[in-house]
Amino acid sequence: MIWIEGQQSKSVADFGTWTNPLHTFPLNSINLLSLYLLPTPSSWLASLRCLLCRYFISRWLELCRLRKTTLMPMERRVQAMLLNFVLASFVFLILIRDGNAGITSSFIRSEWPAVDIPLDHEAFAVPKGYNAPQQVHITQGDYDGKAVIISWVTPDEPGPSHVQYGTSENKFQTSAEGTVANYTFYEYKSGYIHHCLIEGLEYKTKYYYRIGSGDSSRQFWFETPPKVDPDAAYKFGIIGDLGQTFNSLSTLEHYVQSGAETVLYVGDLSYADRYQYNDVGLRWDTWGRFIERSTAYYPWIWSAGNHEIDYMPYMGEVVPFKNYLHRFTTPFLASHSSSPLWYAVRRASAHIIVLSSYSPFVKYTPQYMWLQEELKRVDREKTPWLIVLMHVPLYNSNGAHYMEGESMRSVFESWLIQYKVDVIFAGHVHAYERSYRISNVDYNITGGNRYPIPDKSAPVYITVGDGGNQEGLAAKFLDPQPEYSAFREASYGHSTLEIKNRTHAIYHWNRNDDGKKVPTDSFVLRNQYWGSNRRRRKLKHFLLTVMDEVVNM
Amino acid sequence: MIWIEGQQSKSVADFGTWTNPLHTFPLNSINLLSLYLLPTPSSWLASLRCLLCRYFISRWLELCRLRKTTLMPMERRVQAMLLNFVLASFVFLILIRDGNAGITSSFIRSEWPAVDIPLDHEAFAVPKGYNAPQQVHITQGDYDGKAVIISWVTPDEPGPSHVQYGTSENKFQTSAEGTVANYTFYEYKSGYIHHCLIEGLEYKTKYYYRIGSGDSSRQFWFETPPKVDPDAAYKFGIIGDLGQTFNSLSTLEHYVQSGAETVLYVGDLSYADRYQYNDVGLRWDTWGRFIERSTAYYPWIWSAGNHEIDYMPYMGEVVPFKNYLHRFTTPFLASHSSSPLWYAVRRASAHIIVLSSYSPFVKYTPQYMWLQEELKRVDREKTPWLIVLMHVPLYNSNGAHYMEGESMRSVFESWLIQYKVDVIFAGHVHAYERSYRISNVDYNITGGNRYPIPDKSAPVYITVGDGGNQEGLAAKFLDPQPEYSAFREASYGHSTLEIKNRTHAIYHWNRNDDGKKVPTDSFVLRNQYWGSNRRRRKLKHFLLTVMDEVVNM
C-alpha cells in the first residue's frame, strides 16, 4: 500500500491530493499533531487513514506471530476474527472513493464547433406580423415576488407599451402601462424597447399576458412564486455565459426540460461584443429572440458580466453596459440599490443577492455600502436560503481567468462567511467547478497564512460559465487540483437547485453531453442557517408542540 | 553582541527587524545560502554582518593567542594592527544606523485639535465685489503641458465664462471662452461653476490671467512647465487627504513655501461629506476658497478619493462623485480616457498616471483597458519618470485601511513592475509611510509564496495621506513593522519630488511639526529606466560623442 507512506502513484491518485510531506513522517507525536494541523479535510482524512492503517497492520502482524508460535486460546481467536473483520472493512473503505477528495473529471467532450448560429437560422426567427413584439423576457419586479417586469422590442414603430393580463387564457381583465425608449450604438439604431411593471399579483398563480396590437399581438404566460416562506419549495436553474451557438441552444433546451421555475443568470449574455460596429446591436437582437422560448415564460434574474460592458473606443462607444442596461431591467429600487447592476430579490424561501463584478465594489463605494445594508436585511427565519450571484468566481482553479476574483474576494469574503451564505454561483470561466466550503480570510500578507482553509461557515462556490458561447471551453485546469476544488469538468451544461424546505436542497450540474442532458455533479446542500443542530432541535421542538396542540384540540 | 545571534533586544531593535530564524543557524552552507535567499535587504545585510563579525572575531582571538605564546615578527605586527583597524571600523559601521532597516518614527506629535476651521474664518474669505470669482483653481489642460484649465465659481449669477490672459502683467492680449454650469445637492444650489481651457501656450512662460467682470474681476498668474524632455528639471509637491482644519492650513502654507511648481494630489479633498444635507455643498465651497491661495497660481493634478464619492442615500444623493466632477476637471480626453477620474499627463520629464481607486478597475473594465494602452504609450526616452497617483495605497502597514489596496494590487501590480514605475503616491491613510522596492506578485493562492519580496523592478510606494483633515491621525501601525515598510510616522505633512535630470530625483517628506516645516524622510530616487548601467553607459557614450563633436567644430 504505497499511499500510506504518502507516495503519489497512479493507483491511488483518485483518493485525493497527497501533497503534505508530513505523511512520510514516522508514527510519532508530530504525525498525531498533523491530524489537527493539516489544512484540508482530505489531508486530515488521509492522515487518519494512515494512522489507522499502521495500527491495524501492526496488530495483524502481532497476531500472525502469535499463530505461528502458540496455540491461541478461544478469546484470542474471537479477537483475531474480529480484527480480521475490521481490517477487511477498513481495506474496503479505503478503496472506495473519498467523498472529500477533489475530482477532475476525465470526461472528454467531442466538442461541437463553437461558432454562432447563422442569422437566418430559425432559432432567431422574427415573429410574423407588422411591428410584432419580439425578444420578450420577464424578470421579478419587486422585492418579494408579487410583481413582474415584462420587456419586449417592437422593430418598426414604438406601438403600445401596455400589457394586458389575467388569470384565464384569452381573458385579460387588467392592463398596465409601461415605458418605451430606443438608443443608438455606433450607427446601429435599436428597436423600440418596452418595459412594463405589473404589480400586486397573487402568489403561486398562473397569469396570461398579451403584448403588441391587433393581428401582431402575442400571448404568453408566467407563474408567480409561492409566498416568501421558510419552507417554500422552489426550483431554480442556473445558467451562465450562454452566447448564441448551437451549444447555447443545447443548454437552453436542456434547461427548458429541467422543470426549473426561474433562472439565476450569472452574466455574459449575448457575446455580441465579439462583433464590430453595427453587428453588435444586431447580435443583441438575435440573442433576445433566441432566449425568448424561455424568458417569455420564466423569469430570469439577471447579473452582468464582462461581455455586457461593450467598451469600444474604436467606434466611439465608451459608456459601460449601454446595450445591456437599455434592454434588461432589474427591480433594483425595491432593494434600495442605486444601480440596476446590483440588487436583491426574495423568492419563495430564497434571498438572492446579485453583485456586479465590473462596477466599483471596494470599501466606501455604493455597491459596498448597499451590500453591507442588504446583508443586515436578510432574515433567515423567513428566507433560509441565502444565494449570491456574480460573474467572476471568487474561487477558480482553471487556467482561464485564474485569480481574477481575488479583487472582489479580498473585499467581500469575510461578509460571505459572517452571514453564512449558502452558495455562490458565478460564470466567466467556460467550464464547471464546485469548491468545498473554504475561506482565505486568514491570508493577511504579513501573518504567514497562505492557503484557503476549510471553513464550515463559508459558502460553496460554484462556477457555471459553461453555457456554450462562441469562445469555446476552458479546458486547462491547474495541476495538481488545489485542495479547495471539489469537482471540475470542462463541458457545457447548466445547474439546477431544488429547494425542498428550510434545511435541504438538491443540487445538480447537468452536462450537455453532445446533445443529451446528463446529470453529473449532484449533492444535497444543507442550509447554513437551519443546518445547525441547535436550530434544528428548536424547530423539531416547535413542530412537536404544534402537533401536540393539534392532537389535543 | 546579542544581535549577531539574531536575538531581539532593546539595544539592537533600531537595527531593523530580525524575524528570520536563519540568523540563529551555525556558520555553514545554509547561512551562506541565506545571504541570497532571505527576503529583504535588511535581512540580507544582517546576515552579511553576522558572517563578517564571526570572521573578524575568530581572527582576533587567533591573534590574541599568538601574542600570548610568541614574540611576533614585524609582518605579523603590521598585520595585527591592520586587522585591529579593520575590526574597529567594522564595529563602528555596525553601530551606525542601517539605512535599509524599517523605521517606525518615535516622534510624538502634540496634536492640534482636528476640527474644521469655522465658516467665518479668514481662510474662507469671500472675495469682495458683486459676483466676484472665487474658488479659483487651475490644472493641466492637455497631454504635454501647453494648455491649462482655469476653473472658478461666481456666486450670484453666471457672468462671463471667458478668461483674458497674456505674458505681461495687466496686458491681456488673448482671451478664451469657457463653459458654465451649476447643480443641486439635496437642496443646496451650487454657484455658477466655470471651466475654461487655454491652449497653445508657450513652454516655461509666466502667464497673467483675469476672470470675472468690471470691478469684481480678479487677476492671477501661472507658469507653464518646460518642454517635455528627458532631462527637464521640475519640482512636484505631493499632498493628500487635506481637508479644511488648522492642520490643513499648516500643510498648505508649508507647501506654498516649498517652491514646488505643481501639486500631485492623491485624493480626499474637502471632507465635506462629513457634513449633512446642505452643509455638504457649503463645505465644498469653503474648501475651494481655502485652497485658492495655491490653486489659482499652481496647477494641481487631481485624483479622487472616497470622500469625493458623496454617496448619501438618506438625502437622495446616490450619483457618485457628483460634487467633485462638477467642480474639478481633468484633461482626460487628451490621454484617450473615457472618464475624468483616470487619465495621464506628461509634464517636463515626468509621465504622470492618475488612477481611480473607486471606479471599476478589474480586467475588462474601461479603466483597466485604458491603463493597458496608456502604459504602452509611456516613452521613457522622452519622459524618464513614470509616476502613478491613486488614493488607496497598495502597500500600507497602518491599522487604518490595512489591506484595502489588495483589491487593486491584485489587478495592477504586475504591470507596475513590468513597466518599471518609479514611484507610486497614495493617500487614504492619515499617516506617512514609505516602502522598499518590493512586490507580492508571486502570491498565487496555491503556490505557497506568501510574503512581499524585494524586487528591483518594483516602484517605491509612498503614502502621504497626512494633509491634516478633521478625522485626525492614524497612529496605530502594525507591530512588528513588516519587512516591506521602510519608514513610517503618524504626523501631518507633505512631500516634494525634485527631479534633477533623467537619472536622479531628490525626495523629501516634510513633517508639519506643530507649525514648523521639518524635512524628515529624505532620499535620492534613482530612475528605474535610466538607472540601469547599460543605459547610463549608453548615455555617457552619447554625451562624450557630442562633446567631442563640439570641441572639434
PDB file of C-alpha atoms in Angstrom, chain A residues 253-351:
ATOM      1  CA  GLU A 253     -33.239  23.318 -24.483  1.00  0.00           C
ATOM      2  CA  HIS A 254     -31.987  21.183 -21.593  1.00  0.00           C
ATOM      3  CA  TYR A 255     -32.807  23.925 -19.162  1.00  0.00           C
ATOM      4  CA  VAL A 256     -36.351  24.229 -20.576  1.00  0.00           C
ATOM      5  CA  GLN A 257     -36.790  20.480 -19.933  1.00  0.00           C
ATOM      6  CA  SER A 258     -35.455  20.706 -16.362  1.00  0.00           C
ATOM      7  CA  GLY A 259     -38.689  21.912 -14.784  1.00  0.00           C
ATOM      8  CA  ALA A 260     -36.936  24.797 -13.059  1.00  0.00           C
ATOM      9  CA  GLU A 261     -39.147  27.797 -12.390  1.00  0.00           C
ATOM     10  CA  THR A 262     -36.696  30.711 -12.529  1.00  0.00           C
ATOM     11  CA  VAL A 263     -33.232  31.183 -13.964  1.00  0.00           C
ATOM     12  CA  LEU A 264     -30.416  32.665 -11.920  1.00  0.00           C
ATOM     13  CA  TYR A 265     -28.246  34.069 -14.688  1.00  0.00           C
ATOM     14  CA  VAL A 266     -24.594  34.649 -13.834  1.00  0.00           C
ATOM     15  CA  GLY A 267     -23.604  37.100 -16.568  1.00  0.00           C
ATOM     16  CA  ASP A 268     -22.267  37.217 -20.137  1.00  0.00           C
ATOM     17  CA  LEU A 269     -25.417  37.116 -22.219  1.00  0.00           C
ATOM     18  CA  SER A 270     -25.203  37.568 -25.968  1.00  0.00           C
ATOM     19  CA  TYR A 271     -21.459  37.793 -26.728  1.00  0.00           C
ATOM     20  CA  ALA A 272     -22.481  40.476 -29.211  1.00  0.00           C
ATOM     21  CA  ASP A 273     -19.261  42.312 -28.337  1.00  0.00           C
ATOM     22  CA  ARG A 274     -17.388  39.684 -30.329  1.00  0.00           C
ATOM     23  CA  TYR A 275     -18.747  41.586 -33.343  1.00  0.00           C
ATOM     24  CA  GLN A 276     -17.936  45.061 -34.557  1.00  0.00           C
ATOM     25  CA  TYR A 277     -19.806  48.229 -35.446  1.00  0.00           C
ATOM     26  CA  ASN A 278     -23.481  47.706 -36.286  1.00  0.00           C
ATOM     27  CA  ASP A 279     -23.306  43.953 -35.858  1.00  0.00           C
ATOM     28  CA  VAL A 280     -23.036  44.427 -32.088  1.00  0.00           C
ATOM     29  CA  GLY A 281     -26.573  45.723 -31.779  1.00  0.00           C
ATOM     30  CA  LEU A 282     -27.759  43.183 -34.321  1.00  0.00           C
ATOM     31  CA  ARG A 283     -26.404  40.281 -32.267  1.00  0.00           C
ATOM     32  CA  TRP A 284     -28.056  41.662 -29.122  1.00  0.00           C
ATOM     33  CA  ASP A 285     -31.324  41.437 -31.072  1.00  0.00           C
ATOM     34  CA  THR A 286     -30.740  37.855 -32.207  1.00  0.00           C
ATOM     35  CA  TRP A 287     -29.945  36.849 -28.636  1.00  0.00           C
ATOM     36  CA  GLY A 288     -33.176  38.418 -27.423  1.00  0.00           C
ATOM     37  CA  ARG A 289     -35.131  36.318 -29.925  1.00  0.00           C
ATOM     38  CA  PHE A 290     -33.017  33.240 -29.149  1.00  0.00           C
ATOM     39  CA  ILE A 291     -33.809  33.179 -25.407  1.00  0.00           C
ATOM     40  CA  GLU A 292     -37.470  34.141 -25.784  1.00  0.00           C
ATOM     41  CA  ARG A 293     -38.554  30.471 -25.734  1.00  0.00           C
ATOM     42  CA  SER A 294     -37.711  30.506 -22.028  1.00  0.00           C
ATOM     43  CA  THR A 295     -37.607  34.159 -20.951  1.00  0.00           C
ATOM     44  CA  ALA A 296     -41.141  34.985 -22.134  1.00  0.00           C
ATOM     45  CA  TYR A 297     -42.498  32.419 -19.655  1.00  0.00           C
ATOM     46  CA  TYR A 298     -39.933  32.063 -16.874  1.00  0.00           C
ATOM     47  CA  PRO A 299     -38.316  34.989 -15.068  1.00  0.00           C
ATOM     48  CA  TRP A 300     -34.586  35.259 -15.453  1.00  0.00           C
ATOM     49  CA  ILE A 301     -32.779  37.017 -12.593  1.00  0.00           C
ATOM     50  CA  TRP A 302     -30.027  38.959 -14.352  1.00  0.00           C
ATOM     51  CA  SER A 303     -26.467  39.734 -13.433  1.00  0.00           C
ATOM     52  CA  ALA A 304     -23.951  41.356 -15.779  1.00  0.00           C
ATOM     53  CA  GLY A 305     -20.606  40.054 -16.992  1.00  0.00           C
ATOM     54  CA  ASN A 306     -17.685  41.468 -18.932  1.00  0.00           C
ATOM     55  CA  HIS A 307     -19.433  40.881 -22.258  1.00  0.00           C
ATOM     56  CA  GLU A 308     -22.084  43.368 -21.178  1.00  0.00           C
ATOM     57  CA  ILE A 309     -19.569  46.230 -20.752  1.00  0.00           C
ATOM     58  CA  ASP A 310     -19.325  46.926 -24.513  1.00  0.00           C
ATOM     59  CA  TYR A 311     -16.453  49.403 -24.057  1.00  0.00           C
ATOM     60  CA  MET A 312     -15.457  50.037 -27.679  1.00  0.00           C
ATOM     61  CA  PRO A 313     -13.426  53.237 -28.010  1.00  0.00           C
ATOM     62  CA  TYR A 314     -12.522  52.456 -31.640  1.00  0.00           C
ATOM     63  CA  MET A 315     -16.139  53.076 -32.590  1.00  0.00           C
ATOM     64  CA  GLY A 316     -16.725  55.860 -30.061  1.00  0.00           C
ATOM     65  CA  GLU A 317     -18.760  53.757 -27.639  1.00  0.00           C
ATOM     66  CA  VAL A 318     -17.361  54.064 -24.101  1.00  0.00           C
ATOM     67  CA  VAL A 319     -20.414  54.157 -21.808  1.00  0.00           C
ATOM     68  CA  PRO A 320     -20.306  50.836 -19.940  1.00  0.00           C
ATOM     69  CA  PHE A 321     -23.288  48.461 -20.151  1.00  0.00           C
ATOM     70  CA  LYS A 322     -25.096  50.640 -22.709  1.00  0.00           C
ATOM     71  CA  ASN A 323     -26.744  47.799 -24.665  1.00  0.00           C
ATOM     72  CA  TYR A 324     -27.400  45.691 -21.575  1.00  0.00           C
ATOM     73  CA  LEU A 325     -28.986  48.400 -19.452  1.00  0.00           C
ATOM     74  CA  HIS A 326     -31.313  49.532 -22.226  1.00  0.00           C
ATOM     75  CA  ARG A 327     -32.559  46.009 -22.786  1.00  0.00           C
ATOM     76  CA  PHE A 328     -32.576  44.292 -19.395  1.00  0.00           C
ATOM     77  CA  THR A 329     -34.128  45.807 -16.308  1.00  0.00           C
ATOM     78  CA  THR A 330     -33.978  44.706 -12.685  1.00  0.00           C
ATOM     79  CA  PRO A 331     -36.054  45.695  -9.644  1.00  0.00           C
ATOM     80  CA  PHE A 332     -33.066  47.393  -8.001  1.00  0.00           C
ATOM     81  CA  LEU A 333     -35.000  50.220  -6.359  1.00  0.00           C
ATOM     82  CA  ALA A 334     -37.054  47.692  -4.372  1.00  0.00           C
ATOM     83  CA  SER A 335     -33.915  46.649  -2.503  1.00  0.00           C
ATOM     84  CA  HIS A 336     -32.732  50.270  -2.056  1.00  0.00           C
ATOM     85  CA  SER A 337     -29.949  49.835  -4.582  1.00  0.00           C
ATOM     86  CA  SER A 338     -28.807  52.812  -6.634  1.00  0.00           C
ATOM     87  CA  SER A 339     -27.963  50.771  -9.740  1.00  0.00           C
ATOM     88  CA  PRO A 340     -29.666  48.043 -11.810  1.00  0.00           C
ATOM     89  CA  LEU A 341     -26.316  46.209 -11.712  1.00  0.00           C
ATOM     90  CA  TRP A 342     -26.511  45.187  -8.058  1.00  0.00           C
ATOM     91  CA  TYR A 343     -29.698  44.368  -6.189  1.00  0.00           C
ATOM     92  CA  ALA A 344     -31.564  41.687  -4.273  1.00  0.00           C
ATOM     93  CA  VAL A 345     -34.850  39.812  -4.531  1.00  0.00           C
ATOM     94  CA  ARG A 346     -36.597  37.378  -2.249  1.00  0.00           C
ATOM     95  CA  ARG A 347     -38.300  34.472  -3.982  1.00  0.00           C
ATOM     96  CA  ALA A 348     -40.056  31.606  -2.161  1.00  0.00           C
ATOM     97  CA  SER A 349     -37.562  30.596   0.560  1.00  0.00           C
ATOM     98  CA  ALA A 350     -34.526  32.228  -1.036  1.00  0.00           C
ATOM     99  CA  HIS A 351     -32.883  35.611  -0.631  1.00  0.00           C
TER     100      HIS A 351
END
